[in-house]
CSV table of C-alpha atoms in Angstrom, one decimal:
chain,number,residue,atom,x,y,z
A,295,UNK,CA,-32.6,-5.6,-12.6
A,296,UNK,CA,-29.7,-6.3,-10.4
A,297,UNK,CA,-27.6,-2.8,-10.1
A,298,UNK,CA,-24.2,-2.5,-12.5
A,299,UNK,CA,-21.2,-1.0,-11.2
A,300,UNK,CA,-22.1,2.6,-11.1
A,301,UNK,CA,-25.5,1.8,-9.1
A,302,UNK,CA,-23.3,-0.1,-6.5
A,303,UNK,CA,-20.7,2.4,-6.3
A,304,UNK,CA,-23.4,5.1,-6.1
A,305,UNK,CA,-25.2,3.2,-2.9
A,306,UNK,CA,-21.7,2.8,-1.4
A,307,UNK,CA,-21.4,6.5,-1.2
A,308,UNK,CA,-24.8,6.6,0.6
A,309,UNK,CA,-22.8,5.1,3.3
A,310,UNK,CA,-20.3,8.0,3.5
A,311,UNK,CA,-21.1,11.2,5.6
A,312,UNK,CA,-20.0,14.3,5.5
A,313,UNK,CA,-16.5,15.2,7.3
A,314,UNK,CA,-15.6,11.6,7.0
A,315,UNK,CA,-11.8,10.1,6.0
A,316,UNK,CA,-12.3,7.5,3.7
A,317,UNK,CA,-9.9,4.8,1.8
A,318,UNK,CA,-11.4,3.8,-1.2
A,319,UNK,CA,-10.3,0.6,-3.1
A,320,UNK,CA,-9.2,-0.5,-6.6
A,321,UNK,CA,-12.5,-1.5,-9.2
A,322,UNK,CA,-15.5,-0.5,-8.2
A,323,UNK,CA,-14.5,1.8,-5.0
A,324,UNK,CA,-12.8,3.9,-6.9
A,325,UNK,CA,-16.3,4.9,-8.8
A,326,UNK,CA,-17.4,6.0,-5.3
A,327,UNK,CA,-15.9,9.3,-5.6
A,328,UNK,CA,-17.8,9.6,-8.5
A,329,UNK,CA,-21.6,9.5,-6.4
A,330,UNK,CA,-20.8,11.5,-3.1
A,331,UNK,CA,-21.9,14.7,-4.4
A,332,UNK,CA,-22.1,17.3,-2.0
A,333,UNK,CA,-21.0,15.6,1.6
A,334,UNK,CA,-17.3,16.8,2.4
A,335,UNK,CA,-15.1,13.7,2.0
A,336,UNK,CA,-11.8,13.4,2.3
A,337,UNK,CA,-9.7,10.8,0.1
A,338,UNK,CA,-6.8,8.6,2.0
A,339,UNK,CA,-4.5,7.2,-0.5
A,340,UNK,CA,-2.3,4.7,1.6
A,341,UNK,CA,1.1,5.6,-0.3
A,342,UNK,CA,0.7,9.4,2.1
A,343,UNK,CA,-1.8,11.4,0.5
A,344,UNK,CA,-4.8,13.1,2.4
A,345,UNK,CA,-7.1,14.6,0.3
A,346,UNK,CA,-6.8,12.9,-3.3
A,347,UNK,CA,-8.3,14.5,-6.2
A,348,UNK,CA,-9.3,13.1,-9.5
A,349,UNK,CA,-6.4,11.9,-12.5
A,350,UNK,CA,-4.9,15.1,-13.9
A,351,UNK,CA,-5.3,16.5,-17.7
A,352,UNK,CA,-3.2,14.7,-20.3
A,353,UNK,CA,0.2,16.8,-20.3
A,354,UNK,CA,0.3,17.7,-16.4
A,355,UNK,CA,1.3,14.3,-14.6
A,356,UNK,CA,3.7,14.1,-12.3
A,357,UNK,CA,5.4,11.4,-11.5
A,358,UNK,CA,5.5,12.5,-7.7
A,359,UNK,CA,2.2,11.8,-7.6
A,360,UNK,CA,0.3,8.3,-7.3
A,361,UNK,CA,-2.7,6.9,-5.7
A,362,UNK,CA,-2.1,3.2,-4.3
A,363,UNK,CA,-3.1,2.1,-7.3
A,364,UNK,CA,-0.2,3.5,-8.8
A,365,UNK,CA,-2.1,5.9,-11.2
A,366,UNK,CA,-1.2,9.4,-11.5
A,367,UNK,CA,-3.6,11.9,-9.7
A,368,UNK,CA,-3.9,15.6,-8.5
A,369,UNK,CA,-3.9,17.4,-5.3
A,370,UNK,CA,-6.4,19.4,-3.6
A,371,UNK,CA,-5.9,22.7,-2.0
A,372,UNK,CA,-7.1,20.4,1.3
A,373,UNK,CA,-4.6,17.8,0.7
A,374,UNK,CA,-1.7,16.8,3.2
A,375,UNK,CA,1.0,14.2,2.2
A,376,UNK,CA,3.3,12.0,4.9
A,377,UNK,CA,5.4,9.3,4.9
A,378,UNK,CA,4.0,5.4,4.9
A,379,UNK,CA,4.7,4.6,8.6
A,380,UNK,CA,2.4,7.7,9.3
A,381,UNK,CA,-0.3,6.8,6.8
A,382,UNK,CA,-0.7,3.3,8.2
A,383,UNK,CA,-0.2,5.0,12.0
A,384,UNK,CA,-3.6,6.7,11.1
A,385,UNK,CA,-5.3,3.6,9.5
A,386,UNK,CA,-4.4,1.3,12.2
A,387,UNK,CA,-5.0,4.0,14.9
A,388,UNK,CA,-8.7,4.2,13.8
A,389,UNK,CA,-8.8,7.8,12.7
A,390,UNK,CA,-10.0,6.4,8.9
A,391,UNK,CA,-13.7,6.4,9.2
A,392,UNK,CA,-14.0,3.8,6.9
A,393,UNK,CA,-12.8,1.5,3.8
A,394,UNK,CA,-14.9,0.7,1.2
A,395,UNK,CA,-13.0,-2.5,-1.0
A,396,UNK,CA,-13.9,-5.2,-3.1
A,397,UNK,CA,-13.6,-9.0,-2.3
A,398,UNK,CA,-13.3,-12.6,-3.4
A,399,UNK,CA,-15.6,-13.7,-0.4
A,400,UNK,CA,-17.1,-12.7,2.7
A,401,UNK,CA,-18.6,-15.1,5.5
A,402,UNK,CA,-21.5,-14.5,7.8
A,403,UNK,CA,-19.1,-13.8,10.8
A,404,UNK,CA,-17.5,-10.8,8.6
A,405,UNK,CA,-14.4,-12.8,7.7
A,406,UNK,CA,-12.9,-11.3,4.6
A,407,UNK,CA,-10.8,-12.7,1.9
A,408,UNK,CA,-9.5,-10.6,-1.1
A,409,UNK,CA,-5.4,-11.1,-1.8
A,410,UNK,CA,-4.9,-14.9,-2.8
A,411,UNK,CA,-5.8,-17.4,-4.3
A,412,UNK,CA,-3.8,-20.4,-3.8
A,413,UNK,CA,-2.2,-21.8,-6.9
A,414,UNK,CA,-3.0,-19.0,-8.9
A,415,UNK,CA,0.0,-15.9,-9.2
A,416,UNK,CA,0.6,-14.6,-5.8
A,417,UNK,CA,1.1,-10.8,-5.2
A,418,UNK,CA,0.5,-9.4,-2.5
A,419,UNK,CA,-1.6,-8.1,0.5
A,420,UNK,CA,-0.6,-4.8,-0.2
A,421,UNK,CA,-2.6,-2.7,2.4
A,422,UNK,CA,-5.2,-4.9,2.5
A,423,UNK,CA,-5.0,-6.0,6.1
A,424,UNK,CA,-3.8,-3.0,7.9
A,425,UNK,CA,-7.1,-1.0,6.4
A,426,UNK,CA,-9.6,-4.3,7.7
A,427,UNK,CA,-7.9,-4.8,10.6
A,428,UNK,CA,-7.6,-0.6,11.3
A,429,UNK,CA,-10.3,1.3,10.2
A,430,UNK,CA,-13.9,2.2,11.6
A,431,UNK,CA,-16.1,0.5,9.3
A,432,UNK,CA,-15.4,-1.8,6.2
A,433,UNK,CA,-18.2,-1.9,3.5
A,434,UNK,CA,-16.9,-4.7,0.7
A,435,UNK,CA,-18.1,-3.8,-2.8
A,436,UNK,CA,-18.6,-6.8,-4.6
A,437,UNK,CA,-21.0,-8.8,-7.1
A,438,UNK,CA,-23.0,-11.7,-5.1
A,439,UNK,CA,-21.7,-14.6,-6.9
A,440,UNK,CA,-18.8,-15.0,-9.0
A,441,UNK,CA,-18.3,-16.0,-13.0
A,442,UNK,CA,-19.2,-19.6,-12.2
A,443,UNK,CA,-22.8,-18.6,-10.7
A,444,UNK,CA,-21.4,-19.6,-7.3
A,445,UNK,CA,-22.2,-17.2,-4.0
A,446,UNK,CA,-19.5,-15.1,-2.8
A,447,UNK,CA,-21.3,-14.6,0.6
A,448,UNK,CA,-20.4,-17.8,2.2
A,449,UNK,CA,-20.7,-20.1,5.7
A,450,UNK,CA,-16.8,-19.8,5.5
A,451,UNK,CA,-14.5,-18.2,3.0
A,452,UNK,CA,-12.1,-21.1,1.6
A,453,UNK,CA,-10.0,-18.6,0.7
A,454,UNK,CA,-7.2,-17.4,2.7
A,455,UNK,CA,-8.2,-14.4,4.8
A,456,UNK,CA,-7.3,-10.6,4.7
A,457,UNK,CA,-8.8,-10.3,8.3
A,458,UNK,CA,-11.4,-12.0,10.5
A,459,UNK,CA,-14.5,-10.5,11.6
A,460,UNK,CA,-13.8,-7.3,9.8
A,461,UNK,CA,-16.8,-6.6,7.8
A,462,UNK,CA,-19.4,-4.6,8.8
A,463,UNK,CA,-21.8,-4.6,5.5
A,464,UNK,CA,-21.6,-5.7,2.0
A,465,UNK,CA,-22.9,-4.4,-1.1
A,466,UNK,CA,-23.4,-6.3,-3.9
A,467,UNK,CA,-25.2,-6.3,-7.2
A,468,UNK,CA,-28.6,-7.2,-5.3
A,469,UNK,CA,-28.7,-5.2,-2.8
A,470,UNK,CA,-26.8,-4.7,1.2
A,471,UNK,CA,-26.3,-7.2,3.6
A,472,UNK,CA,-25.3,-6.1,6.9
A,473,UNK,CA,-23.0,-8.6,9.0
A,474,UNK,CA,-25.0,-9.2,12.7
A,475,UNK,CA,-25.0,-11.7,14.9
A,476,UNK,CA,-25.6,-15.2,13.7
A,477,UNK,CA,-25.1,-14.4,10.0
A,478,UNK,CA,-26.3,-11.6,7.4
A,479,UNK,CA,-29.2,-9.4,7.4
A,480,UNK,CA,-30.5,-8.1,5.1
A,481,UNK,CA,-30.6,-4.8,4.6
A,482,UNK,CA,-31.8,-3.4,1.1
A,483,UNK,CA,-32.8,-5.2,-1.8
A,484,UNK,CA,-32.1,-3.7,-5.4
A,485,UNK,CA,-34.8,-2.7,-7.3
A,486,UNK,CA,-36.2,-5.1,-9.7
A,487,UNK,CA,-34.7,-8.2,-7.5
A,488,UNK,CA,-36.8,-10.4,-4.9
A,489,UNK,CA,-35.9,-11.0,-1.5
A,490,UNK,CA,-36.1,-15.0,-2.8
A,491,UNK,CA,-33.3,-14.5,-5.1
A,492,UNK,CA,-31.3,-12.8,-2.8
A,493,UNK,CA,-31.5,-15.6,-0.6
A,494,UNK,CA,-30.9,-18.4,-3.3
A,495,UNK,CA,-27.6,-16.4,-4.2
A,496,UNK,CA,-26.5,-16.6,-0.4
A,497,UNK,CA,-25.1,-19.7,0.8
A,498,UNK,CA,-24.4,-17.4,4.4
A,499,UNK,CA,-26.9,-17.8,6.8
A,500,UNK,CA,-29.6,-15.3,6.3
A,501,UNK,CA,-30.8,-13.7,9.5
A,502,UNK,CA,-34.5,-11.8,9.2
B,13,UNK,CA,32.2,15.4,8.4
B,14,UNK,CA,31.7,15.5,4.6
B,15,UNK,CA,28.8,13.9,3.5
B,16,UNK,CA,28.7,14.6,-0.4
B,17,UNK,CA,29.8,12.1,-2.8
B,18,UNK,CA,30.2,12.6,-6.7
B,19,UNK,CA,28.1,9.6,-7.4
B,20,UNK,CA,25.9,6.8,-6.2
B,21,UNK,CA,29.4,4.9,-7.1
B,22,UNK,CA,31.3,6.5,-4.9
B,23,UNK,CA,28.9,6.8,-2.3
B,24,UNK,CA,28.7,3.1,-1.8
B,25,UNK,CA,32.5,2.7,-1.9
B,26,UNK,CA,32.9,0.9,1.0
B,27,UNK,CA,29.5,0.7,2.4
B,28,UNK,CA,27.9,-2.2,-0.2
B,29,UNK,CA,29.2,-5.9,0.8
B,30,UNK,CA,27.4,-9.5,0.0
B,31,UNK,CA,24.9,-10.5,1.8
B,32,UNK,CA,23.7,-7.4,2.9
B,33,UNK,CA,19.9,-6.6,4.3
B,34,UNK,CA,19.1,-3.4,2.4
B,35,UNK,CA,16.1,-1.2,3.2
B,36,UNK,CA,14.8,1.2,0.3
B,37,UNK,CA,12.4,3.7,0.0
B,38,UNK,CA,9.8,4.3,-2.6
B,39,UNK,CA,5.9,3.0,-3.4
B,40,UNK,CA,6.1,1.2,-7.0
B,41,UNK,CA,8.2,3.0,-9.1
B,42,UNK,CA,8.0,6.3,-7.2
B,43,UNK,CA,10.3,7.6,-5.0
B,44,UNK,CA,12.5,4.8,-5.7
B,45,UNK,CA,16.3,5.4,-5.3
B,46,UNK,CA,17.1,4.1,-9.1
B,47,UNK,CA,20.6,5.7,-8.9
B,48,UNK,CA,21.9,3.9,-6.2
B,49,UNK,CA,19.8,0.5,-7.4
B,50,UNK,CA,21.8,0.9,-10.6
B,51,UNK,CA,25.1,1.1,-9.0
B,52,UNK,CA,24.4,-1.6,-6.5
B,53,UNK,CA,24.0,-3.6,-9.7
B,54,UNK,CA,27.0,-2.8,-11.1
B,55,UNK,CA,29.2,-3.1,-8.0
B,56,UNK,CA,28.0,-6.9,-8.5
B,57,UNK,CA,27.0,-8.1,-4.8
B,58,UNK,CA,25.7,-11.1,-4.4
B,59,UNK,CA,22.9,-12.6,-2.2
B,60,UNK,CA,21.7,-9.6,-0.7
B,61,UNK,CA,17.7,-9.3,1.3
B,62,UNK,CA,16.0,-6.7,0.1
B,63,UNK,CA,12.8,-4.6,2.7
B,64,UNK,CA,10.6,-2.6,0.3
B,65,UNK,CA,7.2,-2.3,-0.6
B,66,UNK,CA,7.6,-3.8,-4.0
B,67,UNK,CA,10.1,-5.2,-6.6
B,68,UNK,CA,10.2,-2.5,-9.0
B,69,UNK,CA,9.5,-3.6,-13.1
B,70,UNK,CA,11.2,-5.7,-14.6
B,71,UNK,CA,13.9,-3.1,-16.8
B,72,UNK,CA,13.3,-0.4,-13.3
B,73,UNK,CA,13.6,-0.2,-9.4
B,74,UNK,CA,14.7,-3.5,-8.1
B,75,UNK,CA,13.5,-5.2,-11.2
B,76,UNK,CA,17.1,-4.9,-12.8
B,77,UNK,CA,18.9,-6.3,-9.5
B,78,UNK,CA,16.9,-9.3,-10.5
B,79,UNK,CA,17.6,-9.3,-14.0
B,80,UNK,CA,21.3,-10.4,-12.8
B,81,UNK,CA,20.1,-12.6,-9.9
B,82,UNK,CA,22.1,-10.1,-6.9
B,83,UNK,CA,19.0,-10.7,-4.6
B,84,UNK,CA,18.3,-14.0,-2.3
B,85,UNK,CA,15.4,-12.7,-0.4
B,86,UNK,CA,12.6,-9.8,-1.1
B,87,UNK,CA,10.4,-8.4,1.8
B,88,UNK,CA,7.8,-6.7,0.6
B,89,UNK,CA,3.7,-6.4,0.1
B,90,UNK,CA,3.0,-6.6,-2.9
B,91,UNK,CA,5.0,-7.4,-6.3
B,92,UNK,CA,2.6,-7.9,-8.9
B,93,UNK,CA,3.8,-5.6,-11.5
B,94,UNK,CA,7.4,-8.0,-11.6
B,95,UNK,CA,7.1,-10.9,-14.5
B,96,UNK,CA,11.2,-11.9,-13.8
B,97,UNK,CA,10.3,-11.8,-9.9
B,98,UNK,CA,7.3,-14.3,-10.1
B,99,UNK,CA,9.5,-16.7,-12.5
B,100,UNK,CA,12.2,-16.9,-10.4
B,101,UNK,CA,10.1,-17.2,-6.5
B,102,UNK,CA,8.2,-19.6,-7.8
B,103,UNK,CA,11.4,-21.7,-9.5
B,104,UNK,CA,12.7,-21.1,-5.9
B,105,UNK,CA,15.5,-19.1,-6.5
B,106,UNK,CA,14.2,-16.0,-5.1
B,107,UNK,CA,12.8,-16.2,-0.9
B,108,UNK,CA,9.5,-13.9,-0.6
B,109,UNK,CA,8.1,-12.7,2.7
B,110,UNK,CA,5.1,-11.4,2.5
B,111,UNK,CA,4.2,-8.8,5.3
B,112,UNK,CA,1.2,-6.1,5.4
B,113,UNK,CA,2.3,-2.7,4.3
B,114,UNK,CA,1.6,-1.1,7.3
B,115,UNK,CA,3.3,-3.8,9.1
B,116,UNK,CA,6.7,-3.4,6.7
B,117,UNK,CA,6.6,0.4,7.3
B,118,UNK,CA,6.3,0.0,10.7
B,119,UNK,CA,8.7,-2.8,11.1
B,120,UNK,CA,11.0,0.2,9.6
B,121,UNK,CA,10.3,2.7,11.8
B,122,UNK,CA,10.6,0.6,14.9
B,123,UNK,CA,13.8,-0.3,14.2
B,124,UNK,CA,14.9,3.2,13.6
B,125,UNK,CA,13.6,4.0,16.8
B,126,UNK,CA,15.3,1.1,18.8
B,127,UNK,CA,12.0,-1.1,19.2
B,128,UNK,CA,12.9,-4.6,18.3
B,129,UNK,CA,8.8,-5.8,18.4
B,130,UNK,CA,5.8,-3.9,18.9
B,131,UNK,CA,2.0,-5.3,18.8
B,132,UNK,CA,-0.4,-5.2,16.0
B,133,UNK,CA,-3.4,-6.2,15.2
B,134,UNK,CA,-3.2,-6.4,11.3
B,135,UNK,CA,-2.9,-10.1,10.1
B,136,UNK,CA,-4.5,-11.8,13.3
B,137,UNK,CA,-6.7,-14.7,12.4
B,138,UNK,CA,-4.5,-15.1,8.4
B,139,UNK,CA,-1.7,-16.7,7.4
B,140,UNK,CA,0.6,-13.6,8.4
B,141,UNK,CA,-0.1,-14.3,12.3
B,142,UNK,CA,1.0,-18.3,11.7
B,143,UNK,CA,4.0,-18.6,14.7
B,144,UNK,CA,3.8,-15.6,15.7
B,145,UNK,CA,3.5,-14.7,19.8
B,146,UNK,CA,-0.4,-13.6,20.6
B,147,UNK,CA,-1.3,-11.5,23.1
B,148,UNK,CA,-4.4,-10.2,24.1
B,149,UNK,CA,-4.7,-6.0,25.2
B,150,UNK,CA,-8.1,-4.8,26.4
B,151,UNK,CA,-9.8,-7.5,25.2
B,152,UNK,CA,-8.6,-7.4,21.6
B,153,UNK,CA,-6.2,-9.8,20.2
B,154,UNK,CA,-2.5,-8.5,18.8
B,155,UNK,CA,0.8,-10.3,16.8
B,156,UNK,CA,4.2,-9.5,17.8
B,157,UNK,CA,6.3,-7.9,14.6
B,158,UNK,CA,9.7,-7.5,15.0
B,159,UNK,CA,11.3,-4.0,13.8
B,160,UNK,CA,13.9,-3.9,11.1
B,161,UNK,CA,17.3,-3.3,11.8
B,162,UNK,CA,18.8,-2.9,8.1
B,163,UNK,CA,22.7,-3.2,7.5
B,164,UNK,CA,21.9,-0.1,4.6
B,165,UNK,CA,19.9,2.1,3.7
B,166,UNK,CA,18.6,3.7,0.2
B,167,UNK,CA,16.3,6.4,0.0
B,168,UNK,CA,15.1,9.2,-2.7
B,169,UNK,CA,14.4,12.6,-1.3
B,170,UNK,CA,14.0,15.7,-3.7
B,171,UNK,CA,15.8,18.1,-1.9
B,172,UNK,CA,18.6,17.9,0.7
B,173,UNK,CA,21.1,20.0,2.2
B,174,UNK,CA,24.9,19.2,2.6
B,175,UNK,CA,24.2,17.8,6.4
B,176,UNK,CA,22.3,16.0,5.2
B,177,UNK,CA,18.6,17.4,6.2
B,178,UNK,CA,15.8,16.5,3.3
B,179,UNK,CA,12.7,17.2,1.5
B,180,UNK,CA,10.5,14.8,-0.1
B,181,UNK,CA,8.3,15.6,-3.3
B,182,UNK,CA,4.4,14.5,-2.7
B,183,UNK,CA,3.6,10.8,-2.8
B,184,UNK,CA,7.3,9.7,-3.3
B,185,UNK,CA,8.1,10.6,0.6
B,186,UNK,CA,6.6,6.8,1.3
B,187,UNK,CA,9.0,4.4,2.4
B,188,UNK,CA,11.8,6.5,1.9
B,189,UNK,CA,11.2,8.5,5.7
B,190,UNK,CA,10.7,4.9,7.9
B,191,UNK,CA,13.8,3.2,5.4
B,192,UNK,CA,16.1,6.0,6.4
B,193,UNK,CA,16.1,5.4,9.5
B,194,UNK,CA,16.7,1.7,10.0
B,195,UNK,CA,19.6,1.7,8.2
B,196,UNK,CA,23.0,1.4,9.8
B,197,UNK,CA,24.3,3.7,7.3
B,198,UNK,CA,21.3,5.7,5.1
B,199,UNK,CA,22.2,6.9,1.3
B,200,UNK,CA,20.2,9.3,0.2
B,201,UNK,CA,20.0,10.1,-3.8
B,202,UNK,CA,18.1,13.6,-4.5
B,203,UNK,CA,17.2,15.8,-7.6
B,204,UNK,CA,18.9,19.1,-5.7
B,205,UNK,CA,21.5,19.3,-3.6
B,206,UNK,CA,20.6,23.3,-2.0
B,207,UNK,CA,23.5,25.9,-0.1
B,208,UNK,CA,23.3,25.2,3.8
B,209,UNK,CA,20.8,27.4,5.1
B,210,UNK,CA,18.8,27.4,2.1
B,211,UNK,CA,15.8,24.9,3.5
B,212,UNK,CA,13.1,26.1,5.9
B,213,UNK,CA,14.1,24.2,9.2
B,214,UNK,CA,10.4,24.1,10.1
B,215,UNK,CA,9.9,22.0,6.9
B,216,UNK,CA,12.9,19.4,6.9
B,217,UNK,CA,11.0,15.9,6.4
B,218,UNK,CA,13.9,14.1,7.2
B,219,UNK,CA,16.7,15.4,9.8
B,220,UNK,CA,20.4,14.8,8.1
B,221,UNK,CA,21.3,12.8,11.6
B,222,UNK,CA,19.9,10.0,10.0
B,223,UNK,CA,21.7,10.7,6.2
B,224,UNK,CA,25.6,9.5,5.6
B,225,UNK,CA,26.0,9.7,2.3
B,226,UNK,CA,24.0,11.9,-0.5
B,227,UNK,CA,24.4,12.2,-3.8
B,228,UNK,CA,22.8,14.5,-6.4
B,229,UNK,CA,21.6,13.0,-10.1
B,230,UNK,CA,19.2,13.0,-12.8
B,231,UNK,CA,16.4,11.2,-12.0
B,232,UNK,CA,14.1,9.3,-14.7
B,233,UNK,CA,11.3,8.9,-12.7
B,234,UNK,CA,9.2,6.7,-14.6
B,235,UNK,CA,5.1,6.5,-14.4
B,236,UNK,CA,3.8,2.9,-13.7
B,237,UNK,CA,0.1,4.0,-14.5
B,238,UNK,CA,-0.2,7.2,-16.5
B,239,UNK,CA,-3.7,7.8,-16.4
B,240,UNK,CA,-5.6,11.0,-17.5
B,241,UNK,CA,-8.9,12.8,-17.7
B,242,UNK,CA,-9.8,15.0,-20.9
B,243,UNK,CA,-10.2,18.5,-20.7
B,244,UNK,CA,-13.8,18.8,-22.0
B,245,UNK,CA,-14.6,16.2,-18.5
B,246,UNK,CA,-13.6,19.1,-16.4
């Protein structure tokens, strides 16, 4: 059985430690926060929020108070908020241990692309390529192949890119691929799937 | 000098002309300066270049500055929530440059600090870097961005003083710190104006050096995504 949403968000957290800053997502990354259990993690929400805690009790939101996503939240008694030059100062600086966000495809040299599709409704990067381009270690979040059956884990994304050679591993709904010299490896297979069908989802180079 | 104005009226009164590049503060549809976006609207100027994260909602923020077509060109880095924004940049009425938020915010501050470019290495290798000078640092490969020098300013603080020295609330500081600055001429809008004397000097967000004009209002401050958790979760 490939893993749903939860398992994958709860084998992204395996790849958090404790005393790590972390930028989680929109989707599935969000569920991370759910699975890191007892590791000290720190939230960054780009907007200028250290320390993010969870979406308040119905009656006490505050408008003052947003994730990236632009849902209300809470504070922590460890949290520190600072203006957006400062957020992305620390992001692009490297002191954000890592991002864990979703995709529309990933290549075997670790190019990423996850903010347009051309021809379809454009919106925005957002902070998309400051946190790829900035941070210590990008994990992408992501099912292996899309609605149409087709792999997401490519030779070379078609899409346009949010950053180039950014990704360090990738978890998807079969298991982790790591992102090493001369394509993927990989790394962990879910349980119930074979390496074969891994591989048959995977138009990347496979590297053993 | 006296920098206190009855209202966000008043306050532009001689500051808001067409054609202007106008940076404001806020992330979605917090922080936003939504009394002085009102009265921009109503003083009627045309063609003006907006620098802000997003484009507000359709009847909020920026949204409404649409609505009556006063805005030529958007910089911003994301504007999905914006139905009348999408109609009219893809009818070609409206120009859209997309930069990375980082990248906006630090355009900002850069030209609030007298940089005109600094190096980045966000965007290299996408669509962002296309015609843009490269250079290479240790190895690693940068884009030149150029810092924004902004004819205006508008920003949302919660509390300031009469010099003009502010406070933000939580997640609505944002933009509103870098926009100040790179203003020629910053308006501040806040929920308090306090006595002189009355703010902790260690814990002014904002010094007033780089606030002309402030007005005090009430703010609507409306949630984009109210989302919730019940009790019995806890």
């Amino acid at each position: 059985m490939p893993w749903d949403r939860n398992q994958m968000a709860a084998r992204a957290a395996q790849e958090l430690e404790d005393g790590m800053y972390v930028n989680l997502g929109i989707g599935i990354p969000t569920l991370v926060a759910n699975y890191v259990g007892d590791k000290d993690i720190t939230l960054q929400s780009e907007n200028g929020m250290l320390g993010m805690g969870p979406f308040p009790f119905e009656g006490e939101e505050d408008a003052d108070l947003i994730n990236a996503g632009k849902q209300t939240i809470t504070e922590l008694s460890r949290t520190s908020y600072f203006d957006s030059a400062t957020s992305f100062a620390m992001i692009r600086g490297g002191k954000i241990a890592a991002a864990v966000l979703g995709a529309m495809e990933v290549d075997e040299e670790g190019d990423l692309a996850n903010w347009m599709i051309p021809g379809v409704l454009v919106k925005g990067m957002g902070g998309a390529m400051d946190l790829v381009a900035g941070v210590g270690r990008v994990i992408v979040v992501m099912d292996h192949t899309n609605k149409h059956g087709k792999s997401k884990l490519l030779k070379k994304c078609t899409l346009p890119l949010t950053g180039k050679k950014v990704v360090n591993r990738i978890i998807t709904n079969l298991g982790v691929l790591d992102v090493v010299d001369g394509g993927l490896k990989i790394i962990e297979i879910a349980e119930g799937v074979t390496e074969d069908e891994i591989r048959a989802s995977t138009e990347a180079n496979i590297v053993n | 000098m006296k920098k206190v104005y009855a209202n966000a009226t008043e306050a532009l009164d001689g500051v808001i002309s067409d054609g202007m590049m106008i940076a404001a503060g806020g992330f979605g549809l917090c922080g936003i300066p939504e009394l002085l976006l009102e009265a921009i609207k109503d003083s009627g100027a045309q063609n003006l270049t907006f620098a802000s994260n997003n484009a507000g909602v359709d009847d909020f923020g920026i949204g409404i500055l649409l609505q009556t077509k006063q805005v030529k060109k958007m910089i911003s880095s994301y504007v999905g929530e914006n139905a009348e924004f999408m109609r009219q940049y893809l009818s070609g009425e409206l120009e859209l440059e997309f930069n990375p938020q980082g990248t906006l915010a630090e355009r900002m501050r850069a030209g609030g600090a007298g940089i005109p470019g600094f190096y980045t290495k966000t965007g290299v290798g996408t669509v962002i870097a296309e015609d843009k000078e490269h250079k290479d640092f240790n190895g690693e490969t940068y884009i030149l961005e150029e810092g924004i020098f902004a004819d205006l300013a508008i920003v949302k603080a919660w509390k300031a003083d009469d010099t003009g020295n502010l406070i933000f609330r939580k997640t609505a500081r944002n933009f509103n710190v870098p926009a100040a600055t790179c203003g020629k001429i910053c308006i501040a809008e806040v929920e308090e104006i306090v006595p002189r004397g009355s703010l902790d000097p260690d814990a002014i967000h904002l010094p007033g050096i780089y606030v002309h004009r402030i007005i005090q209002g009430e703010h609507e401050k409306r949630i984009e995504q109210r989302t919730t958790r019940k009790k019995e979760e806890a």
